[in-house]
Coordinates of C-alpha atoms in Angstrom, one line a residue:
Chain J
D2 CA 0.4 0.2 -0.4
T3 CA 3.1 2.2 -0.6
A4 CA 1.5 5.9 -1.7
V5 CA 4.5 7.0 -4.0
S6 CA 7.5 4.6 -4.9
Q7 CA 10.2 5.0 -6.5
T8 CA 13.2 2.3 -7.8
P9 CA 15.7 1.5 -7.6
K10 CA 16.8 3.0 -4.2
Y11 CA 20.5 3.1 -5.3
L12 CA 22.1 3.8 -8.6
V13 CA 25.8 3.7 -9.0
T14 CA 26.9 4.1 -12.4
Q15 CA 30.2 5.5 -14.5
M16 CA 30.4 9.2 -15.6
G17 CA 28.7 9.3 -19.5
N18 CA 26.2 6.4 -18.9
D19 CA 22.8 7.1 -19.4
K20 CA 20.3 5.9 -16.6
S21 CA 16.3 5.8 -15.5
I22 CA 14.7 6.5 -12.1
K23 CA 10.9 5.3 -11.8
C24 CA 8.4 6.5 -10.0
E25 CA 4.6 5.6 -9.0
Q26 CA 2.0 6.9 -6.9
N27 CA -1.2 5.1 -6.0
L28 CA -2.7 8.0 -4.4
G29 CA -5.0 9.2 -7.8
H30 CA -3.4 12.6 -7.3
D31 CA -3.0 14.8 -10.9
T32 CA 0.5 16.6 -10.4
M33 CA 4.0 14.7 -9.8
Y34 CA 7.5 16.0 -9.3
W35 CA 10.9 15.4 -9.4
Y36 CA 13.4 17.3 -6.4
K37 CA 16.9 16.7 -6.4
Q38 CA 18.5 17.0 -2.8
D39 CA 22.1 17.8 -2.6
S40 CA 24.7 16.4 -0.3
K41 CA 23.6 19.8 1.6
K42 CA 20.6 18.5 2.2
F43 CA 19.1 21.3 0.2
L44 CA 16.2 20.4 -1.8
K45 CA 15.2 22.2 -5.3
I46 CA 12.5 21.2 -7.5
M47 CA 13.4 20.3 -11.3
F48 CA 10.3 18.9 -12.8
S49 CA 5.8 18.9 -12.6
Y50 CA 4.0 17.5 -14.4
N51 CA 0.1 17.7 -14.2
N52 CA -2.0 14.7 -15.8
K53 CA 1.0 14.3 -17.7
E54 CA 1.6 17.6 -19.0
L55 CA 4.7 19.4 -18.3
I56 CA 4.0 22.1 -16.4
I57 CA 7.6 23.3 -14.5
N58 CA 11.1 22.9 -15.9
E59 CA 13.5 24.5 -13.1
T60 CA 16.3 25.3 -15.4
V61 CA 17.4 21.7 -15.6
P62 CA 19.9 20.6 -18.4
N63 CA 18.7 18.6 -20.9
R64 CA 20.5 15.8 -20.1
F65 CA 17.1 15.2 -17.6
S66 CA 13.9 14.3 -19.8
P67 CA 11.0 13.4 -17.4
K68 CA 8.5 11.5 -19.2
S69 CA 5.0 10.6 -17.5
P70 CA 3.0 8.0 -19.9
D71 CA 0.0 8.0 -17.2
K72 CA -0.9 10.2 -14.5
A73 CA 0.0 7.6 -11.7
H74 CA 4.0 7.4 -13.3
L75 CA 6.9 10.1 -13.9
N76 CA 10.2 8.6 -14.9
L77 CA 13.4 10.5 -15.0
H78 CA 15.8 9.9 -17.9
I79 CA 19.6 11.1 -17.7
N80 CA 21.9 11.2 -20.5
S81 CA 25.6 11.5 -20.3
L82 CA 25.9 11.3 -16.4
E83 CA 28.3 13.8 -14.8
L84 CA 29.9 13.5 -11.4
G85 CA 27.8 16.6 -10.0
D86 CA 24.5 14.5 -10.8
S87 CA 25.4 12.7 -7.8
A88 CA 22.4 13.6 -5.4
V89 CA 19.5 11.9 -3.9
Y90 CA 16.5 12.6 -6.1
F91 CA 13.0 12.5 -4.8
C92 CA 9.7 11.8 -6.5
A93 CA 6.4 13.2 -4.9
S94 CA 2.7 13.5 -5.9
S95 CA 0.1 16.1 -5.2
P96 CA -3.2 16.8 -5.8
L97 CA -4.8 19.5 -7.8
A98 CA -7.4 20.7 -5.5
A99 CA -8.4 24.2 -3.5
G100 CA -6.6 23.9 -0.8
R101 CA -4.6 20.9 -0.8
M102 CA -1.0 21.9 -2.1
E103 CA 1.0 19.4 0.3
Q104 CA 3.0 17.1 -1.6
Y105 CA 3.8 13.4 -0.9
F106 CA 7.1 12.1 -1.6
G107 CA 8.7 8.7 -2.0
P108 CA 11.5 7.0 -0.2
G109 CA 14.4 8.6 -3.1
T110 CA 17.1 7.5 -5.1
R111 CA 20.5 8.1 -4.2
L112 CA 22.6 8.4 -7.9
T113 CA 26.2 8.2 -7.2
V114 CA 28.2 9.2 -10.1
T115 CA 32.0 7.4 -10.2
Chain N
A6 CA 11.4 36.9 -4.7
Q7 CA 10.3 34.0 -2.8
S8 CA 12.4 32.5 -0.1
V9 CA 12.4 30.4 2.9
T10 CA 14.7 30.2 5.7
Q11 CA 15.7 27.9 8.6
P12 CA 18.1 29.9 10.7
D13 CA 19.1 27.1 13.1
I14 CA 21.5 24.4 11.2
H15 CA 21.7 22.1 13.7
I16 CA 19.8 21.9 17.0
T17 CA 20.5 19.6 20.4
V18 CA 17.6 18.8 22.5
S19 CA 17.4 16.6 25.9
E20 CA 15.1 13.9 25.5
G21 CA 12.1 14.9 27.7
A22 CA 12.6 18.6 26.7
S23 CA 10.3 21.2 24.5
L24 CA 11.4 21.8 21.0
E25 CA 11.3 25.0 18.9
L26 CA 12.3 24.8 15.2
R27 CA 12.4 28.4 13.7
C28 CA 11.0 29.3 10.3
N29 CA 10.8 32.7 8.0
Y30 CA 9.7 33.2 5.0
S31 CA 9.1 35.8 2.3
Y32 CA 6.7 35.7 0.0
G33 CA 3.8 38.3 -1.2
A34 CA 0.7 36.6 -0.8
T35 CA -0.8 34.5 1.5
P36 CA 0.9 30.8 1.4
Y37 CA 0.6 27.8 2.4
L38 CA 2.8 26.6 4.8
F39 CA 4.0 23.2 5.9
W40 CA 6.8 21.4 7.8
Y41 CA 8.5 17.9 6.7
V42 CA 10.5 15.6 8.9
Q43 CA 13.1 13.2 7.0
S44 CA 14.6 10.6 9.0
P45 CA 18.3 9.4 7.9
G46 CA 17.9 7.5 4.7
Q47 CA 14.2 8.1 4.4
G48 CA 11.9 10.0 2.2
L49 CA 10.0 13.4 3.5
Q50 CA 6.7 13.1 5.7
L51 CA 4.7 15.7 6.3
L52 CA 4.0 17.0 9.9
L53 CA 1.6 19.4 9.5
K54 CA 0.3 22.0 7.0
Y55 CA -1.1 25.9 7.6
F56 CA -2.9 27.9 4.7
S57 CA -5.7 29.8 6.5
G58 CA -7.9 29.5 9.5
D59 CA -6.9 29.1 13.2
T60 CA -3.1 30.0 13.3
L61 CA -2.6 27.4 15.7
V62 CA -2.0 23.9 13.5
Q63 CA -1.5 20.2 15.2
G64 CA 0.3 17.7 13.1
I65 CA 1.4 14.1 13.6
K66 CA 3.6 12.8 16.7
G67 CA 2.9 15.2 18.5
F68 CA 4.2 18.4 16.8
E69 CA 2.2 22.2 16.4
A70 CA 3.2 25.3 14.8
E71 CA 2.0 28.5 14.8
S72 CA 1.9 30.8 12.0
K73 CA 2.2 34.5 12.6
R74 CA 2.0 36.6 9.3
S75 CA 3.1 39.8 11.2
Q76 CA 6.7 38.2 11.5
S77 CA 6.1 36.0 8.6
T78 CA 7.6 33.2 10.8
F79 CA 6.1 29.5 10.8
N80 CA 7.9 27.7 14.0
L81 CA 7.5 24.3 14.7
R82 CA 6.8 23.2 18.1
K83 CA 6.7 20.0 20.3
P84 CA 6.1 20.0 24.2
S85 CA 8.4 16.8 24.8
V86 CA 11.2 15.3 22.5
H87 CA 11.6 11.7 22.2
W88 CA 15.0 10.3 20.8
S89 CA 13.4 9.1 17.6
D90 CA 12.6 12.7 16.6
A91 CA 16.2 13.0 15.8
A92 CA 15.9 14.0 12.4
E93 CA 16.2 16.9 9.8
Y94 CA 13.1 19.0 9.3
F95 CA 12.4 20.8 6.3
C96 CA 9.9 24.2 6.7
A97 CA 8.1 24.8 3.2
V98 CA 6.0 27.6 1.2
G99 CA 3.9 26.8 -1.1
L100 CA 3.6 28.8 -3.8
N101 CA 0.4 29.0 -6.3
T102 CA 1.1 31.0 -9.1
G103 CA -1.2 29.2 -11.8
F104 CA 0.7 26.6 -10.6
Q105 CA 1.8 24.2 -7.6
K106 CA 5.1 24.8 -6.2
L107 CA 6.8 24.2 -3.0
V108 CA 10.2 25.9 -1.9
F109 CA 12.0 24.4 0.7
G110 CA 14.5 25.7 3.7
T111 CA 17.8 24.3 3.8
G112 CA 16.9 22.3 7.2
T113 CA 17.3 21.9 10.3
R114 CA 19.0 19.0 11.8
L115 CA 17.7 17.9 15.4
L116 CA 19.7 16.2 17.8
V117 CA 18.5 14.6 20.8
S118 CA 20.8 13.7 23.6
P119 CA 20.0 11.2 26.2

């Protein structure tokens, strides 16, 4: 009965590789997000999708490409990985309703680029 | 620009003592306000939220927060801290400028001493 799930939990890869992280939510929410948390725990939004449509893209390099096959899934594909991409990536979802802006987070994917 | 400041990077509290974590925000309109907790290696869990109404809101795990709009603060409190409360705490402001977006503070790490 996990609300927001991500796979994999850990990802170790070499520079230059391409990798994907998957996210699924079973909360019936319309909006999903990707966040990056750096080594100092700072959380920054990367993307937001509403009903499969991209609505926020926060100056993220175009090596990062989100894809939403349906409103319950939001995947993140990263091309040509760089050392600076090492971080924890969180997926989140939120209902799109008046007074309901809270977001529910997945457990995170720790990406290590060597 | 909108911003969220958590002035304390670390706080150490004795078990059983009271706790107050500070959060200051800068936002022109009435924001949604949130506190999240992140235990080591975990995702973010919503503790409580505020948008309007009673300025004192109750959350999970015995936490409460008070919104003081005149001071632009949303401090988190707990009367008696338990060792299991040791975690990273994030304050966030919700922006609803045509799309939903959370802006997070830099977090406060809570350490609980025996």
